[in-house]
Coordinates of N, CA and C in Angstrom, one line a residue:
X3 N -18.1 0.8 0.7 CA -16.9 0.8 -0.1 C -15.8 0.0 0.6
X4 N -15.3 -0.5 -0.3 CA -13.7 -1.4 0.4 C -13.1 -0.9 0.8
X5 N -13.1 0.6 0.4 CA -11.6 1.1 0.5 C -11.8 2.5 0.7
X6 N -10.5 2.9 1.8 CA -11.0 4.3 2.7 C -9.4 5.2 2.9
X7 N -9.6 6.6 2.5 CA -8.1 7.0 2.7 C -8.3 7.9 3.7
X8 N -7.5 8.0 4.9 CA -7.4 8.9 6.0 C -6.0 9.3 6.2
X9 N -5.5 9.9 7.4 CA -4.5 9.7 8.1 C -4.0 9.3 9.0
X10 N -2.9 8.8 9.3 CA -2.7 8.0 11.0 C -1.3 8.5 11.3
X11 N -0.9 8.0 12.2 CA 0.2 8.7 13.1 C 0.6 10.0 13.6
X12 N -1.0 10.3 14.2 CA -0.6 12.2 14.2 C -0.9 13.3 13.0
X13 N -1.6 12.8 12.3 CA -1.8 13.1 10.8 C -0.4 13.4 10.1
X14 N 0.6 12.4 10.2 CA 1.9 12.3 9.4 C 2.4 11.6 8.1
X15 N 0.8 10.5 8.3 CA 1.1 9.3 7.6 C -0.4 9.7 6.8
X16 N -0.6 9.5 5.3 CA -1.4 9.1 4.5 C -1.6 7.8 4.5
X17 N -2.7 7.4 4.8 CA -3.7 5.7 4.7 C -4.5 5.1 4.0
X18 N -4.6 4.3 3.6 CA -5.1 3.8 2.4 C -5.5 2.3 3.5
X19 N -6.9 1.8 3.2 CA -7.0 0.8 4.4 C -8.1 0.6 3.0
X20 N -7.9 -0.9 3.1 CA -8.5 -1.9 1.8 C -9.2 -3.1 2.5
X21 N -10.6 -3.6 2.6 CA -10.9 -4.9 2.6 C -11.8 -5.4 2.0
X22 N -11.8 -6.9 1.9 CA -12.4 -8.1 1.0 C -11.8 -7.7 -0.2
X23 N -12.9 -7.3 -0.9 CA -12.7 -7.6 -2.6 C -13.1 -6.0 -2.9
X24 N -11.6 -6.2 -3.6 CA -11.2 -4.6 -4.2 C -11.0 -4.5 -5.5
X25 N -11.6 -3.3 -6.3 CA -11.7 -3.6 -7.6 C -10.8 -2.5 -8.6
X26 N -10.0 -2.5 -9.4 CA -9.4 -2.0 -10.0 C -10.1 -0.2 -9.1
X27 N -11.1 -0.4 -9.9 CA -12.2 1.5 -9.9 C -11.3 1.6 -8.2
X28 N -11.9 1.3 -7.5 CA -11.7 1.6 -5.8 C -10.2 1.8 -5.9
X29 N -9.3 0.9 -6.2 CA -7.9 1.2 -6.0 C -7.7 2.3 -6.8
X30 N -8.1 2.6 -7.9 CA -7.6 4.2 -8.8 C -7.8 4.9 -8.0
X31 N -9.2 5.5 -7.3 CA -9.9 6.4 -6.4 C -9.0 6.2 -5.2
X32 N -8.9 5.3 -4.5 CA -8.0 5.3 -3.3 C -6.7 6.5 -4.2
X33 N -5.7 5.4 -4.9 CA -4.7 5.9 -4.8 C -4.7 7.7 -5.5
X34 N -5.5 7.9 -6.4 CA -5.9 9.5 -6.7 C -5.4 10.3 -5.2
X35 N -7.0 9.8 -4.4 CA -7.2 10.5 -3.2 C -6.1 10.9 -2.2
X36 N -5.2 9.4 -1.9 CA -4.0 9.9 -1.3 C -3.1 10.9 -1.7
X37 N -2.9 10.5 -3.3 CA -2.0 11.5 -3.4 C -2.0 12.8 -3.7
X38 N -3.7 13.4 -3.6 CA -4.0 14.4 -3.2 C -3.8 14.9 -1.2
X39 N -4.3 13.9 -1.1 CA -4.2 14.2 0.5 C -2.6 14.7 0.9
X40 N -1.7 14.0 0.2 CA -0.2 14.1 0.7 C 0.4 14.9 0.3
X41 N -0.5 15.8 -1.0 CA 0.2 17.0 -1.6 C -0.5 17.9 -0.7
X42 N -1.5 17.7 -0.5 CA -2.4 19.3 0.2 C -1.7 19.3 1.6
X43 N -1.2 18.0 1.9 CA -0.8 18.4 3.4 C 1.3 18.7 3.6
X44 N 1.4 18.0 2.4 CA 3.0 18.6 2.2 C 3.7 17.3 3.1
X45 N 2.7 15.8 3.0 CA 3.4 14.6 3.3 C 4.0 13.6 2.8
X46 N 5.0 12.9 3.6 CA 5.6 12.1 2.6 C 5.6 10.8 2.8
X47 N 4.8 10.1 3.4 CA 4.6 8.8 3.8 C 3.6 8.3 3.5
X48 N 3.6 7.1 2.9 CA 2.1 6.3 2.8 C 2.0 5.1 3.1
X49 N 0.9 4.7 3.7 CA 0.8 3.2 4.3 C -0.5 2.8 3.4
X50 N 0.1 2.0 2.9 CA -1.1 1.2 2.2 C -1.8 -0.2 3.0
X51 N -2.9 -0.1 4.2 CA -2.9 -1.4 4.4 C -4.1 -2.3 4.7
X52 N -3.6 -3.4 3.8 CA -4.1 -4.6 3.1 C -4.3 -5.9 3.5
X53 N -4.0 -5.6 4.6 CA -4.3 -7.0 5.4 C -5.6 -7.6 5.2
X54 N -6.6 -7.2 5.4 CA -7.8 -8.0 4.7 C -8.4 -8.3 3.2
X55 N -7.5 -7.8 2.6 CA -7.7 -7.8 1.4 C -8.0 -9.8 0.8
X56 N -8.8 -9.8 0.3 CA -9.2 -11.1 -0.2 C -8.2 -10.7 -1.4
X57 N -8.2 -12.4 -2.1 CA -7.3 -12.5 -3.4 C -8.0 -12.0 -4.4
X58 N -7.4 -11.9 -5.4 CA -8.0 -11.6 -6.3 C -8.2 -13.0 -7.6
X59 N -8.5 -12.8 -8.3 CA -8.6 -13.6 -9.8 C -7.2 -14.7 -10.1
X60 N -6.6 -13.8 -9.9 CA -5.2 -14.2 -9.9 C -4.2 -13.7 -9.3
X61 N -3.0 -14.0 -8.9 CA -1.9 -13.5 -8.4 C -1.1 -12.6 -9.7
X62 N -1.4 -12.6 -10.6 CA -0.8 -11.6 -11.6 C -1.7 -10.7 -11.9
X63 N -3.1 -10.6 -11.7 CA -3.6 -9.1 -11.2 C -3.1 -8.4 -10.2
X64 N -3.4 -9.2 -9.1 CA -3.2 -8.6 -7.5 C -1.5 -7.7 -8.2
X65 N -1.0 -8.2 -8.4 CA 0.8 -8.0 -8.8 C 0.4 -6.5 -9.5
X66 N -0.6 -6.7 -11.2 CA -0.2 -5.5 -11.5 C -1.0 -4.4 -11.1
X67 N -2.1 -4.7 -10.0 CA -2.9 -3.8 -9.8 C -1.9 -2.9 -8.1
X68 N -0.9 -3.2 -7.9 CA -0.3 -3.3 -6.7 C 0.9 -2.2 -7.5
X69 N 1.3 -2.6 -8.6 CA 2.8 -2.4 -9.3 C 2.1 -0.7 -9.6
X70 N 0.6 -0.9 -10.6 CA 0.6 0.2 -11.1 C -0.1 1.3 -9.7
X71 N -0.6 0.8 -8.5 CA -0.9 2.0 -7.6 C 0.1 2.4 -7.2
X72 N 1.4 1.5 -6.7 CA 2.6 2.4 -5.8 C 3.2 3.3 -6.9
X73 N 3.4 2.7 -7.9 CA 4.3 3.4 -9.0 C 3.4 4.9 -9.4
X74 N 2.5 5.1 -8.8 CA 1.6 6.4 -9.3 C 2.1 7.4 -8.3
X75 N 3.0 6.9 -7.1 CA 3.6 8.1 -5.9 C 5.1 8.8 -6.6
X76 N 4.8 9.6 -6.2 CA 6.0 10.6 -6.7 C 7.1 10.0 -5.6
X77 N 8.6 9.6 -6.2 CA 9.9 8.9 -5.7 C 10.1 9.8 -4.4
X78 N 9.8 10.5 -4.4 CA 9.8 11.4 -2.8 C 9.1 10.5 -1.6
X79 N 7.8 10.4 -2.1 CA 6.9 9.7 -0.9 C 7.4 8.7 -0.9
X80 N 7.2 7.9 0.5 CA 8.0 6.8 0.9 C 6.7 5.6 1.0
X81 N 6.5 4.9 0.1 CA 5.4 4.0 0.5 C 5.7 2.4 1.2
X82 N 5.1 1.8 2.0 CA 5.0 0.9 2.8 C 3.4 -0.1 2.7
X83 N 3.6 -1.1 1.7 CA 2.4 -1.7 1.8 C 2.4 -3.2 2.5
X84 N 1.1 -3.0 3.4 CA 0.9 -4.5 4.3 C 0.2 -5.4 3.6
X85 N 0.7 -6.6 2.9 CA 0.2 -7.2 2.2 C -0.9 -8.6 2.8
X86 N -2.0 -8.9 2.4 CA -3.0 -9.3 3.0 C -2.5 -10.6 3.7
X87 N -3.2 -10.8 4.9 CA -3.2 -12.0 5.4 C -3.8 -13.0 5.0
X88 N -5.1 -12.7 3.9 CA -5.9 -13.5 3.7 C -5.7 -14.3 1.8
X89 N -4.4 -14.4 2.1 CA -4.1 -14.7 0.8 C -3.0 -16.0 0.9
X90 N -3.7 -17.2 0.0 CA -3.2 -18.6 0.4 C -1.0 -18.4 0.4
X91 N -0.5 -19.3 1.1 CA 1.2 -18.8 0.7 C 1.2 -19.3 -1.0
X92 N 1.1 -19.6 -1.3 CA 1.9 -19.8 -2.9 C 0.9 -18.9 -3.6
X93 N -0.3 -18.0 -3.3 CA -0.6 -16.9 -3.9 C 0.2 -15.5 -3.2
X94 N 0.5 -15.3 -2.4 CA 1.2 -14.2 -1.7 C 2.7 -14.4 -2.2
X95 N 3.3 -15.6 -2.3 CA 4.5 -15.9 -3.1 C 5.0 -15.4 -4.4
X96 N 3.6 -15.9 -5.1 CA 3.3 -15.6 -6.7 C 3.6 -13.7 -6.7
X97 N 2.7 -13.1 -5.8 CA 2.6 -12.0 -6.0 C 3.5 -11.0 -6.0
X98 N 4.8 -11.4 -4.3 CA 5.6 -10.5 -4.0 C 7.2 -11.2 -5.3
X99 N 7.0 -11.9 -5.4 CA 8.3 -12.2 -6.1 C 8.5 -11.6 -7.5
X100 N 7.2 -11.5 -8.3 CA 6.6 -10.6 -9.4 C 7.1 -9.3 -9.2
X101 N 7.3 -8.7 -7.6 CA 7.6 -7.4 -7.2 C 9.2 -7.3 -7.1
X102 N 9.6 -7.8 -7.0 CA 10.8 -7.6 -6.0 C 11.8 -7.0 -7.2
X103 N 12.3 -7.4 -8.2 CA 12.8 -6.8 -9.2 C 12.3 -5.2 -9.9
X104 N 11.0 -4.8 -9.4 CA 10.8 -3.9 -9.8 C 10.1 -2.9 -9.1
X105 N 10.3 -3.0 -7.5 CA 9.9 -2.0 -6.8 C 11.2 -1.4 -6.4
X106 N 10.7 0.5 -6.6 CA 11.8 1.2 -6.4 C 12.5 1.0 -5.0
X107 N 13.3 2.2 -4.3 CA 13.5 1.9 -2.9 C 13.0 2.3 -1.9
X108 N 11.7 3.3 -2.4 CA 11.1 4.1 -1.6 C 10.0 3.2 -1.6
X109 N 9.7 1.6 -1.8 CA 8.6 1.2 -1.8 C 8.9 -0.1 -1.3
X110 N 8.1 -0.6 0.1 CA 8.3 -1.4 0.8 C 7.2 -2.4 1.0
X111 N 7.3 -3.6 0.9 CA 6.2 -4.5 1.5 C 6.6 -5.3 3.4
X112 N 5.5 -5.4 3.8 CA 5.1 -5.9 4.8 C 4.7 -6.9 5.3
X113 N 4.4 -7.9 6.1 CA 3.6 -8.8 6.7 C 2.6 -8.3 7.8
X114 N 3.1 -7.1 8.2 CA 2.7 -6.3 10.2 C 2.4 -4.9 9.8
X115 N 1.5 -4.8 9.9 CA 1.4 -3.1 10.1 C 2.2 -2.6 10.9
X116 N 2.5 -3.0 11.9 CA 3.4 -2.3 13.0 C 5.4 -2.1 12.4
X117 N 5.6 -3.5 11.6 CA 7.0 -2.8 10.9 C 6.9 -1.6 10.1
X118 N 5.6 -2.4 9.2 CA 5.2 -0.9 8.2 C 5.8 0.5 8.7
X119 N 5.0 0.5 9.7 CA 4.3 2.3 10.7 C 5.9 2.3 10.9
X120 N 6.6 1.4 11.9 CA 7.8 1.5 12.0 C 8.8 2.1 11.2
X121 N 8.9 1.2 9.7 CA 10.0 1.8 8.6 C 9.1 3.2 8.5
X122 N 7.7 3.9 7.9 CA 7.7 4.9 7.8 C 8.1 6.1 8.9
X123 N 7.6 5.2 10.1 CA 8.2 6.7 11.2 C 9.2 7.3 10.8
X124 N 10.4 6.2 10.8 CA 11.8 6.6 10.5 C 12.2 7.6 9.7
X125 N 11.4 7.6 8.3 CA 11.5 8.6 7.5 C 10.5 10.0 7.7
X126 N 9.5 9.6 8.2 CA 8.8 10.9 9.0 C 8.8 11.5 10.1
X127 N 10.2 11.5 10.1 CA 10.5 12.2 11.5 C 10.6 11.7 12.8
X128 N 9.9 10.8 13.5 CA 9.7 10.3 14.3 C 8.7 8.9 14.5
X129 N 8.8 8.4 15.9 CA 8.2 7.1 15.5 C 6.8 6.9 15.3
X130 N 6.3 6.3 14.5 CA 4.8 6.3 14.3 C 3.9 5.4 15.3

């Protein structure tokens, strides 16, 4: 499977870790799973990350398959996704600009996992 949900930071942070080619099914299941994991544990952070993530079909899939998993976290959880490296610049362009008018403010994109981990520490208490 592409795609795997854990924890990281001390078990503070809910994980979502995605590679190659990810298919709508996997991302529903991922994002179910987390937000099971973040209710049973009473957490509020999520890192979604996508750095290997291959492109998809288009840049307006990738967009709404991205729009409709963050938008499935309850405005409490603070989500932070790393968006793939392996994605040409005028398809990563396509994708985040599609976003920017309509992610809440509890939902953040990245280039680094390490800012990622960073903005969620902040809101989980301490640094990740």
């Amino acid at each position: 499977m592409a795609v795997r949900v854990d924890l990281t930071a001390d078990g503070r942070i809910v994980e979502i870790v995605a590679n190659g080619s990810v298919t709508r099914r996997e991302t529903g299941w991922a994002v179910e799973r987390a937000r099971e994991v973040a209710k049973e544990k009473g957490l509020r952070c999520l890192l979604a990350d996508c750095i290997q993530v291959e492109p998809q079909v288009s840049p307006t899939l990738t967009s709404e398959m991205l729009e409709n998993s963050v938008f499935a976290f309850d405005p409490s959880i603070r989500v932070a996704y790393v968006y793939s490296g392996r994605w040409p610049d005028d398809y990563r362009d396509t994708v985040l600009d599609s976003l920017v008018d309509v992610l809440p403010v509890n939902i953040r994109t990245f280039d680094k996992r390490d800012d990622a981990l960073e903005w969620l520490g902040d809101y989980c208490g301490s640094a990740a």
